JSON list of C-alpha atoms in Angstrom, two decimals:
[
{"chain": "A", "resi": 23, "resn": "UNK", "atom": "CA", "xyz": [-9.85, 19.35, 223.61]},
{"chain": "A", "resi": 24, "resn": "UNK", "atom": "CA", "xyz": [-7.66, 17.27, 221.42]},
{"chain": "A", "resi": 25, "resn": "UNK", "atom": "CA", "xyz": [-8.13, 14.15, 223.56]},
{"chain": "A", "resi": 26, "resn": "UNK", "atom": "CA", "xyz": [-11.96, 14.37, 223.37]},
{"chain": "A", "resi": 27, "resn": "UNK", "atom": "CA", "xyz": [-14.17, 13.07, 220.61]},
{"chain": "A", "resi": 28, "resn": "UNK", "atom": "CA", "xyz": [-15.28, 15.40, 217.80]},
{"chain": "A", "resi": 29, "resn": "UNK", "atom": "CA", "xyz": [-18.78, 15.61, 219.20]},
{"chain": "A", "resi": 30, "resn": "UNK", "atom": "CA", "xyz": [-17.72, 16.83, 222.61]},
{"chain": "A", "resi": 31, "resn": "UNK", "atom": "CA", "xyz": [-18.96, 20.29, 223.65]},
{"chain": "A", "resi": 32, "resn": "UNK", "atom": "CA", "xyz": [-16.19, 22.97, 223.74]},
{"chain": "A", "resi": 33, "resn": "UNK", "atom": "CA", "xyz": [-16.69, 25.13, 226.85]},
{"chain": "A", "resi": 34, "resn": "UNK", "atom": "CA", "xyz": [-14.02, 27.54, 225.73]},
{"chain": "A", "resi": 35, "resn": "UNK", "atom": "CA", "xyz": [-16.36, 29.03, 223.04]},
{"chain": "A", "resi": 36, "resn": "UNK", "atom": "CA", "xyz": [-18.50, 30.88, 225.52]},
{"chain": "A", "resi": 37, "resn": "UNK", "atom": "CA", "xyz": [-21.15, 33.53, 224.46]},
{"chain": "A", "resi": 38, "resn": "UNK", "atom": "CA", "xyz": [-20.68, 37.17, 225.43]},
{"chain": "A", "resi": 39, "resn": "UNK", "atom": "CA", "xyz": [-17.61, 38.41, 227.28]},
{"chain": "A", "resi": 40, "resn": "UNK", "atom": "CA", "xyz": [-14.12, 37.87, 226.06]},
{"chain": "A", "resi": 41, "resn": "UNK", "atom": "CA", "xyz": [-12.71, 36.38, 229.24]},
{"chain": "A", "resi": 42, "resn": "UNK", "atom": "CA", "xyz": [-9.21, 36.40, 227.77]},
{"chain": "A", "resi": 43, "resn": "UNK", "atom": "CA", "xyz": [-9.30, 40.29, 227.64]},
{"chain": "A", "resi": 44, "resn": "UNK", "atom": "CA", "xyz": [-7.88, 41.33, 231.02]},
{"chain": "A", "resi": 45, "resn": "UNK", "atom": "CA", "xyz": [-9.76, 44.64, 230.94]},
{"chain": "A", "resi": 46, "resn": "UNK", "atom": "CA", "xyz": [-13.14, 42.76, 230.52]},
{"chain": "A", "resi": 47, "resn": "UNK", "atom": "CA", "xyz": [-12.05, 40.34, 233.34]},
{"chain": "A", "resi": 48, "resn": "UNK", "atom": "CA", "xyz": [-11.53, 43.47, 235.66]},
{"chain": "A", "resi": 49, "resn": "UNK", "atom": "CA", "xyz": [-14.82, 44.91, 234.48]},
{"chain": "A", "resi": 50, "resn": "UNK", "atom": "CA", "xyz": [-16.52, 41.58, 235.22]},
{"chain": "A", "resi": 51, "resn": "UNK", "atom": "CA", "xyz": [-15.11, 41.48, 238.78]},
{"chain": "A", "resi": 52, "resn": "UNK", "atom": "CA", "xyz": [-16.53, 44.94, 239.44]},
{"chain": "A", "resi": 53, "resn": "UNK", "atom": "CA", "xyz": [-19.94, 43.81, 238.27]},
{"chain": "A", "resi": 54, "resn": "UNK", "atom": "CA", "xyz": [-20.13, 40.87, 240.56]},
{"chain": "A", "resi": 55, "resn": "UNK", "atom": "CA", "xyz": [-22.20, 42.44, 243.36]},
{"chain": "A", "resi": 56, "resn": "UNK", "atom": "CA", "xyz": [-23.51, 39.14, 244.37]},
{"chain": "A", "resi": 57, "resn": "UNK", "atom": "CA", "xyz": [-19.89, 37.76, 244.90]},
{"chain": "A", "resi": 58, "resn": "UNK", "atom": "CA", "xyz": [-18.30, 40.23, 247.47]},
{"chain": "A", "resi": 59, "resn": "UNK", "atom": "CA", "xyz": [-15.86, 39.02, 250.05]},
{"chain": "A", "resi": 60, "resn": "UNK", "atom": "CA", "xyz": [-18.49, 39.48, 252.75]},
{"chain": "A", "resi": 61, "resn": "UNK", "atom": "CA", "xyz": [-21.17, 37.45, 250.96]},
{"chain": "A", "resi": 62, "resn": "UNK", "atom": "CA", "xyz": [-18.87, 34.67, 249.98]},
{"chain": "A", "resi": 63, "resn": "UNK", "atom": "CA", "xyz": [-17.48, 34.50, 253.58]},
{"chain": "A", "resi": 64, "resn": "UNK", "atom": "CA", "xyz": [-21.18, 34.17, 254.72]},
{"chain": "A", "resi": 65, "resn": "UNK", "atom": "CA", "xyz": [-21.71, 31.36, 252.26]},
{"chain": "A", "resi": 66, "resn": "UNK", "atom": "CA", "xyz": [-18.60, 29.49, 253.45]},
{"chain": "A", "resi": 67, "resn": "UNK", "atom": "CA", "xyz": [-19.86, 29.65, 256.93]},
{"chain": "A", "resi": 68, "resn": "UNK", "atom": "CA", "xyz": [-23.37, 28.72, 255.97]},
{"chain": "A", "resi": 69, "resn": "UNK", "atom": "CA", "xyz": [-22.21, 25.65, 254.22]},
{"chain": "A", "resi": 70, "resn": "UNK", "atom": "CA", "xyz": [-19.84, 24.70, 257.10]},
{"chain": "A", "resi": 71, "resn": "UNK", "atom": "CA", "xyz": [-16.55, 24.78, 255.08]},
{"chain": "A", "resi": 72, "resn": "UNK", "atom": "CA", "xyz": [-13.61, 24.74, 257.46]},
{"chain": "A", "resi": 73, "resn": "UNK", "atom": "CA", "xyz": [-10.20, 23.30, 258.06]},
{"chain": "A", "resi": 74, "resn": "UNK", "atom": "CA", "xyz": [-9.71, 19.76, 256.82]},
{"chain": "A", "resi": 75, "resn": "UNK", "atom": "CA", "xyz": [-12.34, 20.08, 254.15]},
{"chain": "A", "resi": 76, "resn": "UNK", "atom": "CA", "xyz": [-11.64, 19.90, 250.42]},
{"chain": "A", "resi": 77, "resn": "UNK", "atom": "CA", "xyz": [-13.72, 22.23, 248.20]},
{"chain": "A", "resi": 78, "resn": "UNK", "atom": "CA", "xyz": [-13.90, 22.46, 244.49]},
{"chain": "A", "resi": 79, "resn": "UNK", "atom": "CA", "xyz": [-15.09, 25.76, 242.93]},
{"chain": "A", "resi": 80, "resn": "UNK", "atom": "CA", "xyz": [-16.20, 25.13, 239.39]},
{"chain": "A", "resi": 81, "resn": "UNK", "atom": "CA", "xyz": [-16.36, 28.27, 237.34]},
{"chain": "A", "resi": 82, "resn": "UNK", "atom": "CA", "xyz": [-14.26, 30.00, 239.96]},
{"chain": "A", "resi": 83, "resn": "UNK", "atom": "CA", "xyz": [-14.13, 33.29, 237.97]},
{"chain": "A", "resi": 84, "resn": "UNK", "atom": "CA", "xyz": [-12.10, 35.98, 239.79]},
{"chain": "A", "resi": 85, "resn": "UNK", "atom": "CA", "xyz": [-11.66, 33.76, 242.85]},
{"chain": "A", "resi": 86, "resn": "UNK", "atom": "CA", "xyz": [-13.66, 35.53, 245.59]},
{"chain": "A", "resi": 87, "resn": "UNK", "atom": "CA", "xyz": [-15.34, 32.48, 246.96]},
{"chain": "A", "resi": 88, "resn": "UNK", "atom": "CA", "xyz": [-12.20, 30.28, 246.67]},
{"chain": "A", "resi": 89, "resn": "UNK", "atom": "CA", "xyz": [-10.17, 32.80, 248.65]},
{"chain": "A", "resi": 90, "resn": "UNK", "atom": "CA", "xyz": [-12.82, 33.04, 251.41]},
{"chain": "A", "resi": 91, "resn": "UNK", "atom": "CA", "xyz": [-12.91, 29.17, 251.55]},
{"chain": "A", "resi": 92, "resn": "UNK", "atom": "CA", "xyz": [-9.23, 28.99, 251.68]},
{"chain": "A", "resi": 93, "resn": "UNK", "atom": "CA", "xyz": [-9.11, 31.50, 254.59]},
{"chain": "A", "resi": 94, "resn": "UNK", "atom": "CA", "xyz": [-11.29, 29.23, 256.56]},
{"chain": "A", "resi": 95, "resn": "UNK", "atom": "CA", "xyz": [-8.57, 26.50, 256.30]},
{"chain": "A", "resi": 96, "resn": "UNK", "atom": "CA", "xyz": [-10.08, 24.44, 253.45]},
{"chain": "A", "resi": 97, "resn": "UNK", "atom": "CA", "xyz": [-8.06, 22.91, 250.70]},
{"chain": "A", "resi": 98, "resn": "UNK", "atom": "CA", "xyz": [-9.45, 24.52, 247.62]},
{"chain": "A", "resi": 99, "resn": "UNK", "atom": "CA", "xyz": [-9.40, 23.76, 243.89]},
{"chain": "A", "resi": 100, "resn": "UNK", "atom": "CA", "xyz": [-10.42, 26.75, 241.75]},
{"chain": "A", "resi": 101, "resn": "UNK", "atom": "CA", "xyz": [-11.32, 25.77, 238.21]},
{"chain": "A", "resi": 102, "resn": "UNK", "atom": "CA", "xyz": [-12.08, 28.12, 235.22]},
{"chain": "A", "resi": 103, "resn": "UNK", "atom": "CA", "xyz": [-11.74, 27.89, 231.52]},
{"chain": "A", "resi": 104, "resn": "UNK", "atom": "CA", "xyz": [-10.17, 31.38, 231.20]},
{"chain": "A", "resi": 105, "resn": "UNK", "atom": "CA", "xyz": [-6.46, 31.78, 231.86]},
{"chain": "A", "resi": 106, "resn": "UNK", "atom": "CA", "xyz": [-6.96, 35.46, 232.42]},
{"chain": "A", "resi": 107, "resn": "UNK", "atom": "CA", "xyz": [-9.57, 34.82, 235.06]},
{"chain": "A", "resi": 108, "resn": "UNK", "atom": "CA", "xyz": [-7.22, 32.43, 236.72]},
{"chain": "A", "resi": 109, "resn": "UNK", "atom": "CA", "xyz": [-4.36, 34.89, 236.61]},
{"chain": "A", "resi": 110, "resn": "UNK", "atom": "CA", "xyz": [-6.54, 37.63, 238.05]},
{"chain": "A", "resi": 111, "resn": "UNK", "atom": "CA", "xyz": [-7.82, 35.36, 240.84]},
{"chain": "A", "resi": 112, "resn": "UNK", "atom": "CA", "xyz": [-4.25, 34.25, 241.67]},
{"chain": "A", "resi": 113, "resn": "UNK", "atom": "CA", "xyz": [-3.22, 37.97, 241.91]},
{"chain": "A", "resi": 114, "resn": "UNK", "atom": "CA", "xyz": [-6.17, 38.55, 244.27]},
{"chain": "A", "resi": 115, "resn": "UNK", "atom": "CA", "xyz": [-5.32, 35.64, 246.40]},
{"chain": "A", "resi": 116, "resn": "UNK", "atom": "CA", "xyz": [-1.58, 36.78, 246.66]},
{"chain": "A", "resi": 117, "resn": "UNK", "atom": "CA", "xyz": [-2.85, 40.22, 247.81]},
{"chain": "A", "resi": 118, "resn": "UNK", "atom": "CA", "xyz": [-4.89, 38.52, 250.51]},
{"chain": "A", "resi": 119, "resn": "UNK", "atom": "CA", "xyz": [-1.87, 36.37, 251.59]},
{"chain": "A", "resi": 120, "resn": "UNK", "atom": "CA", "xyz": [-3.53, 33.19, 250.33]},
{"chain": "A", "resi": 121, "resn": "UNK", "atom": "CA", "xyz": [-1.11, 30.81, 248.78]},
{"chain": "A", "resi": 122, "resn": "UNK", "atom": "CA", "xyz": [-2.93, 27.49, 249.21]},
{"chain": "A", "resi": 123, "resn": "UNK", "atom": "CA", "xyz": [-5.50, 27.41, 246.41]},
{"chain": "A", "resi": 124, "resn": "UNK", "atom": "CA", "xyz": [-4.81, 25.04, 243.55]},
{"chain": "A", "resi": 125, "resn": "UNK", "atom": "CA", "xyz": [-5.76, 26.81, 240.26]},
{"chain": "A", "resi": 126, "resn": "UNK", "atom": "CA", "xyz": [-6.73, 24.68, 237.22]},
{"chain": "A", "resi": 127, "resn": "UNK", "atom": "CA", "xyz": [-7.53, 25.72, 233.73]},
{"chain": "A", "resi": 128, "resn": "UNK", "atom": "CA", "xyz": [-10.48, 23.47, 232.80]},
{"chain": "A", "resi": 129, "resn": "UNK", "atom": "CA", "xyz": [-14.29, 23.35, 232.85]},
{"chain": "A", "resi": 130, "resn": "UNK", "atom": "CA", "xyz": [-17.22, 21.24, 233.87]},
{"chain": "A", "resi": 131, "resn": "UNK", "atom": "CA", "xyz": [-16.58, 18.78, 231.15]},
{"chain": "A", "resi": 132, "resn": "UNK", "atom": "CA", "xyz": [-12.79, 18.68, 231.27]},
{"chain": "A", "resi": 133, "resn": "UNK", "atom": "CA", "xyz": [-11.51, 19.10, 234.84]},
{"chain": "A", "resi": 134, "resn": "UNK", "atom": "CA", "xyz": [-10.03, 15.89, 236.16]},
{"chain": "A", "resi": 135, "resn": "UNK", "atom": "CA", "xyz": [-9.98, 15.71, 239.96]},
{"chain": "A", "resi": 136, "resn": "UNK", "atom": "CA", "xyz": [-6.98, 13.82, 241.01]},
{"chain": "A", "resi": 137, "resn": "UNK", "atom": "CA", "xyz": [-7.05, 14.79, 244.69]},
{"chain": "A", "resi": 138, "resn": "UNK", "atom": "CA", "xyz": [-9.04, 13.11, 247.55]},
{"chain": "A", "resi": 139, "resn": "UNK", "atom": "CA", "xyz": [-12.77, 13.14, 246.96]},
{"chain": "A", "resi": 140, "resn": "UNK", "atom": "CA", "xyz": [-14.21, 16.52, 247.80]},
{"chain": "A", "resi": 141, "resn": "UNK", "atom": "CA", "xyz": [-16.42, 17.39, 250.68]},
{"chain": "A", "resi": 142, "resn": "UNK", "atom": "CA", "xyz": [-17.94, 20.29, 248.78]},
{"chain": "A", "resi": 143, "resn": "UNK", "atom": "CA", "xyz": [-18.45, 21.33, 245.13]},
{"chain": "A", "resi": 144, "resn": "UNK", "atom": "CA", "xyz": [-19.58, 24.92, 244.60]},
{"chain": "A", "resi": 145, "resn": "UNK", "atom": "CA", "xyz": [-20.73, 26.38, 241.31]},
{"chain": "A", "resi": 146, "resn": "UNK", "atom": "CA", "xyz": [-22.22, 29.82, 240.89]},
{"chain": "A", "resi": 147, "resn": "UNK", "atom": "CA", "xyz": [-23.46, 31.61, 237.77]},
{"chain": "A", "resi": 148, "resn": "UNK", "atom": "CA", "xyz": [-21.48, 29.13, 235.56]},
{"chain": "A", "resi": 149, "resn": "UNK", "atom": "CA", "xyz": [-23.54, 26.06, 234.75]},
{"chain": "A", "resi": 150, "resn": "UNK", "atom": "CA", "xyz": [-25.65, 28.05, 232.40]},
{"chain": "A", "resi": 151, "resn": "UNK", "atom": "CA", "xyz": [-22.87, 28.11, 229.71]},
{"chain": "A", "resi": 152, "resn": "UNK", "atom": "CA", "xyz": [-23.83, 24.43, 228.97]},
{"chain": "A", "resi": 153, "resn": "UNK", "atom": "CA", "xyz": [-26.87, 23.26, 226.96]},
{"chain": "A", "resi": 154, "resn": "UNK", "atom": "CA", "xyz": [-29.08, 20.95, 228.97]},
{"chain": "A", "resi": 155, "resn": "UNK", "atom": "CA", "xyz": [-27.57, 17.65, 227.69]},
{"chain": "A", "resi": 156, "resn": "UNK", "atom": "CA", "xyz": [-24.10, 18.84, 228.85]},
{"chain": "A", "resi": 157, "resn": "UNK", "atom": "CA", "xyz": [-25.48, 20.06, 232.08]},
{"chain": "A", "resi": 158, "resn": "UNK", "atom": "CA", "xyz": [-26.52, 16.52, 232.89]},
{"chain": "A", "resi": 159, "resn": "UNK", "atom": "CA", "xyz": [-23.01, 15.27, 231.97]},
{"chain": "A", "resi": 160, "resn": "UNK", "atom": "CA", "xyz": [-21.52, 17.95, 234.20]},
{"chain": "A", "resi": 161, "resn": "UNK", "atom": "CA", "xyz": [-23.68, 16.95, 237.16]},
{"chain": "A", "resi": 162, "resn": "UNK", "atom": "CA", "xyz": [-22.70, 13.32, 236.76]},
{"chain": "A", "resi": 163, "resn": "UNK", "atom": "CA", "xyz": [-19.04, 14.36, 236.67]},
{"chain": "A", "resi": 164, "resn": "UNK", "atom": "CA", "xyz": [-19.55, 16.57, 239.82]},
{"chain": "A", "resi": 165, "resn": "UNK", "atom": "CA", "xyz": [-21.05, 13.63, 241.62]},
{"chain": "A", "resi": 166, "resn": "UNK", "atom": "CA", "xyz": [-18.01, 11.54, 240.83]},
{"chain": "A", "resi": 167, "resn": "UNK", "atom": "CA", "xyz": [-15.72, 14.16, 242.53]},
{"chain": "A", "resi": 168, "resn": "UNK", "atom": "CA", "xyz": [-17.65, 14.22, 245.76]},
{"chain": "A", "resi": 169, "resn": "UNK", "atom": "CA", "xyz": [-17.48, 11.85, 248.78]},
{"chain": "A", "resi": 170, "resn": "UNK", "atom": "CA", "xyz": [-20.63, 9.99, 249.71]},
{"chain": "A", "resi": 171, "resn": "UNK", "atom": "CA", "xyz": [-22.84, 12.56, 251.50]},
{"chain": "A", "resi": 172, "resn": "UNK", "atom": "CA", "xyz": [-20.68, 15.32, 250.04]},
{"chain": "A", "resi": 173, "resn": "UNK", "atom": "CA", "xyz": [-22.39, 18.70, 249.39]},
{"chain": "A", "resi": 174, "resn": "UNK", "atom": "CA", "xyz": [-23.14, 20.42, 246.08]},
{"chain": "A", "resi": 175, "resn": "UNK", "atom": "CA", "xyz": [-24.08, 24.10, 246.18]},
{"chain": "A", "resi": 176, "resn": "UNK", "atom": "CA", "xyz": [-25.50, 25.38, 242.84]},
{"chain": "A", "resi": 177, "resn": "UNK", "atom": "CA", "xyz": [-26.69, 28.89, 242.20]},
{"chain": "A", "resi": 178, "resn": "UNK", "atom": "CA", "xyz": [-27.48, 30.31, 238.78]},
{"chain": "A", "resi": 179, "resn": "UNK", "atom": "CA", "xyz": [-29.90, 32.02, 236.52]},
{"chain": "A", "resi": 180, "resn": "UNK", "atom": "CA", "xyz": [-32.71, 29.41, 236.65]},
{"chain": "A", "resi": 181, "resn": "UNK", "atom": "CA", "xyz": [-36.24, 30.16, 235.50]},
{"chain": "A", "resi": 182, "resn": "UNK", "atom": "CA", "xyz": [-39.10, 29.37, 237.98]},
{"chain": "A", "resi": 183, "resn": "UNK", "atom": "CA", "xyz": [-41.71, 31.73, 236.50]},
{"chain": "A", "resi": 184, "resn": "UNK", "atom": "CA", "xyz": [-44.84, 29.93, 234.76]},
{"chain": "A", "resi": 185, "resn": "UNK", "atom": "CA", "xyz": [-43.83, 28.69, 231.31]},
{"chain": "A", "resi": 186, "resn": "UNK", "atom": "CA", "xyz": [-46.66, 30.48, 229.60]},
{"chain": "A", "resi": 187, "resn": "UNK", "atom": "CA", "xyz": [-45.53, 33.84, 231.09]},
{"chain": "A", "resi": 188, "resn": "UNK", "atom": "CA", "xyz": [-41.99, 33.61, 229.63]},
{"chain": "A", "resi": 189, "resn": "UNK", "atom": "CA", "xyz": [-42.18, 36.85, 227.57]},
{"chain": "A", "resi": 190, "resn": "UNK", "atom": "CA", "xyz": [-43.32, 39.18, 230.31]},
{"chain": "A", "resi": 191, "resn": "UNK", "atom": "CA", "xyz": [-41.13, 37.39, 232.88]},
{"chain": "A", "resi": 192, "resn": "UNK", "atom": "CA", "xyz": [-38.00, 37.82, 230.76]},
{"chain": "A", "resi": 193, "resn": "UNK", "atom": "CA", "xyz": [-38.82, 41.46, 229.97]},
{"chain": "A", "resi": 194, "resn": "UNK", "atom": "CA", "xyz": [-39.54, 42.25, 233.65]},
{"chain": "A", "resi": 195, "resn": "UNK", "atom": "CA", "xyz": [-36.25, 40.62, 234.68]},
{"chain": "A", "resi": 196, "resn": "UNK", "atom": "CA", "xyz": [-34.25, 42.72, 232.18]},
{"chain": "A", "resi": 197, "resn": "UNK", "atom": "CA", "xyz": [-36.11, 45.92, 233.00]},
{"chain": "A", "resi": 198, "resn": "UNK", "atom": "CA", "xyz": [-35.68, 45.52, 236.80]},
{"chain": "A", "resi": 199, "resn": "UNK", "atom": "CA", "xyz": [-32.10, 44.16, 236.82]},
{"chain": "A", "resi": 200, "resn": "UNK", "atom": "CA", "xyz": [-30.29, 46.11, 234.10]},
{"chain": "A", "resi": 201, "resn": "UNK", "atom": "CA", "xyz": [-28.07, 49.11, 234.92]},
{"chain": "A", "resi": 202, "resn": "UNK", "atom": "CA", "xyz": [-26.45, 51.97, 232.82]},
{"chain": "A", "resi": 203, "resn": "UNK", "atom": "CA", "xyz": [-23.25, 51.13, 231.06]},
{"chain": "A", "resi": 204, "resn": "UNK", "atom": "CA", "xyz": [-20.29, 51.15, 233.43]},
{"chain": "A", "resi": 205, "resn": "UNK", "atom": "CA", "xyz": [-22.41, 50.53, 236.59]},
{"chain": "A", "resi": 206, "resn": "UNK", "atom": "CA", "xyz": [-23.27, 46.86, 236.16]},
{"chain": "A", "resi": 207, "resn": "UNK", "atom": "CA", "xyz": [-24.99, 44.33, 233.78]},
{"chain": "A", "resi": 208, "resn": "UNK", "atom": "CA", "xyz": [-26.75, 46.24, 230.93]},
{"chain": "A", "resi": 209, "resn": "UNK", "atom": "CA", "xyz": [-29.89, 45.63, 228.95]},
{"chain": "A", "resi": 210, "resn": "UNK", "atom": "CA", "xyz": [-27.60, 44.25, 226.16]},
{"chain": "A", "resi": 211, "resn": "UNK", "atom": "CA", "xyz": [-25.93, 41.87, 228.61]},
{"chain": "A", "resi": 212, "resn": "UNK", "atom": "CA", "xyz": [-29.16, 40.43, 229.76]},
{"chain": "A", "resi": 213, "resn": "UNK", "atom": "CA", "xyz": [-30.56, 40.19, 226.25]},
{"chain": "A", "resi": 214, "resn": "UNK", "atom": "CA", "xyz": [-27.39, 38.37, 225.18]},
{"chain": "A", "resi": 215, "resn": "UNK", "atom": "CA", "xyz": [-27.69, 35.93, 228.17]},
{"chain": "A", "resi": 216, "resn": "UNK", "atom": "CA", "xyz": [-31.25, 34.81, 227.17]},
{"chain": "A", "resi": 217, "resn": "UNK", "atom": "CA", "xyz": [-30.51, 34.73, 223.41]},
{"chain": "A", "resi": 218, "resn": "UNK", "atom": "CA", "xyz": [-27.19, 33.02, 223.49]},
{"chain": "A", "resi": 219, "resn": "UNK", "atom": "CA", "xyz": [-26.59, 31.20, 226.84]},
{"chain": "A", "resi": 220, "resn": "UNK", "atom": "CA", "xyz": [-28.40, 28.15, 228.15]},
{"chain": "A", "resi": 221, "resn": "UNK", "atom": "CA", "xyz": [-30.27, 29.04, 231.40]},
{"chain": "A", "resi": 222, "resn": "UNK", "atom": "CA", "xyz": [-33.19, 26.64, 231.84]},
{"chain": "A", "resi": 223, "resn": "UNK", "atom": "CA", "xyz": [-36.19, 25.96, 234.03]},
{"chain": "A", "resi": 224, "resn": "UNK", "atom": "CA", "xyz": [-36.11, 24.94, 237.72]},
{"chain": "A", "resi": 225, "resn": "UNK", "atom": "CA", "xyz": [-37.91, 21.70, 237.10]},
{"chain": "A", "resi": 226, "resn": "UNK", "atom": "CA", "xyz": [-35.38, 20.65, 234.50]},
{"chain": "A", "resi": 227, "resn": "UNK", "atom": "CA", "xyz": [-32.47, 21.38, 236.82]},
{"chain": "A", "resi": 228, "resn": "UNK", "atom": "CA", "xyz": [-34.12, 19.68, 239.68]},
{"chain": "A", "resi": 229, "resn": "UNK", "atom": "CA", "xyz": [-34.75, 16.45, 237.67]},
{"chain": "A", "resi": 230, "resn": "UNK", "atom": "CA", "xyz": [-31.13, 16.47, 236.53]},
{"chain": "A", "resi": 231, "resn": "UNK", "atom": "CA", "xyz": [-29.85, 16.82, 240.14]},
{"chain": "A", "resi": 232, "resn": "UNK", "atom": "CA", "xyz": [-31.94, 13.79, 241.25]},
{"chain": "A", "resi": 233, "resn": "UNK", "atom": "CA", "xyz": [-30.90, 11.75, 238.25]},
{"chain": "A", "resi": 234, "resn": "UNK", "atom": "CA", "xyz": [-27.23, 12.57, 238.99]},
{"chain": "A", "resi": 235, "resn": "UNK", "atom": "CA", "xyz": [-27.55, 11.07, 242.50]},
{"chain": "A", "resi": 236, "resn": "UNK", "atom": "CA", "xyz": [-28.31, 14.12, 244.50]},
{"chain": "A", "resi": 237, "resn": "UNK", "atom": "CA", "xyz": [-31.00, 14.73, 247.18]},
{"chain": "A", "resi": 238, "resn": "UNK", "atom": "CA", "xyz": [-32.11, 18.36, 247.18]},
{"chain": "A", "resi": 239, "resn": "UNK", "atom": "CA", "xyz": [-32.13, 19.44, 250.80]},
{"chain": "A", "resi": 240, "resn": "UNK", "atom": "CA", "xyz": [-32.75, 23.06, 250.16]},
{"chain": "A", "resi": 241, "resn": "UNK", "atom": "CA", "xyz": [-34.15, 24.87, 247.21]},
{"chain": "A", "resi": 242, "resn": "UNK", "atom": "CA", "xyz": [-34.40, 28.72, 247.24]},
{"chain": "A", "resi": 243, "resn": "UNK", "atom": "CA", "xyz": [-36.16, 30.56, 244.45]},
{"chain": "A", "resi": 244, "resn": "UNK", "atom": "CA", "xyz": [-34.42, 33.88, 245.00]},
{"chain": "A", "resi": 245, "resn": "UNK", "atom": "CA", "xyz": [-36.39, 35.53, 242.19]},
{"chain": "A", "resi": 246, "resn": "UNK", "atom": "CA", "xyz": [-38.29, 34.18, 239.25]},
{"chain": "A", "resi": 247, "resn": "UNK", "atom": "CA", "xyz": [-35.00, 34.07, 237.30]},
{"chain": "A", "resi": 248, "resn": "UNK", "atom": "CA", "xyz": [-32.56, 32.92, 240.03]},
{"chain": "A", "resi": 249, "resn": "UNK", "atom": "CA", "xyz": [-32.38, 29.92, 242.26]},
{"chain": "A", "resi": 250, "resn": "UNK", "atom": "CA", "xyz": [-29.94, 28.12, 244.61]},
{"chain": "A", "resi": 251, "resn": "UNK", "atom": "CA", "xyz": [-29.75, 24.48, 245.63]},
{"chain": "A", "resi": 252, "resn": "UNK", "atom": "CA", "xyz": [-28.00, 22.62, 248.41]},
{"chain": "A", "resi": 253, "resn": "UNK", "atom": "CA", "xyz": [-27.70, 18.99, 247.55]},
{"chain": "A", "resi": 254, "resn": "UNK", "atom": "CA", "xyz": [-26.22, 15.91, 249.22]},
{"chain": "A", "resi": 255, "resn": "UNK", "atom": "CA", "xyz": [-24.70, 13.12, 247.15]},
{"chain": "A", "resi": 256, "resn": "UNK", "atom": "CA", "xyz": [-26.85, 10.08, 248.08]},
{"chain": "A", "resi": 257, "resn": "UNK", "atom": "CA", "xyz": [-24.40, 7.36, 247.27]}
]
């Protein structure tokens, strides 16, 4: 961060999990039930990622999506702020015989894309680390990495419940989604997410996407607390 002004947001100071602790990285990977090889392979095919494409995975985590995209022949850049996450992802890739992923230690606000403009940018369960001002900055930066008509896929904790029902909606989400310690995300994990991270409302994210130069071609509200978007860069 030395080359950035003093007011720039520091993505390395994330709430919650210590992603430099390899034991926590391994535990995180086990909890990622929405990011299995089978589900990520299905997403790769749904988006149409294949040989000849360049894909950027922002917030690549333990690398499951990046590996599946690479197996389809795409040139993949996997970006994460955690060196332990990247090391774990590289180890997973080697075990799968994948040696063509470019790994970068960086974040939404610091990654510099020096390759050809990308056909796809994918970010899943990561943008919420940024406050809304910095989400907008991140989306502008993502747009600059994409070819005209390139595709952004965004999935995250995004709130689509009525604003006036925020208390009951959050309580219901935690009650229905939390699991016992050692089996998945716990009550404390979800409480920490709401208290210390920066998930926001769907109407805010959608306005940001449009202002960043994207057309939302598909919006799916998976639950009142999760959404996914497929967007095309309009210019």
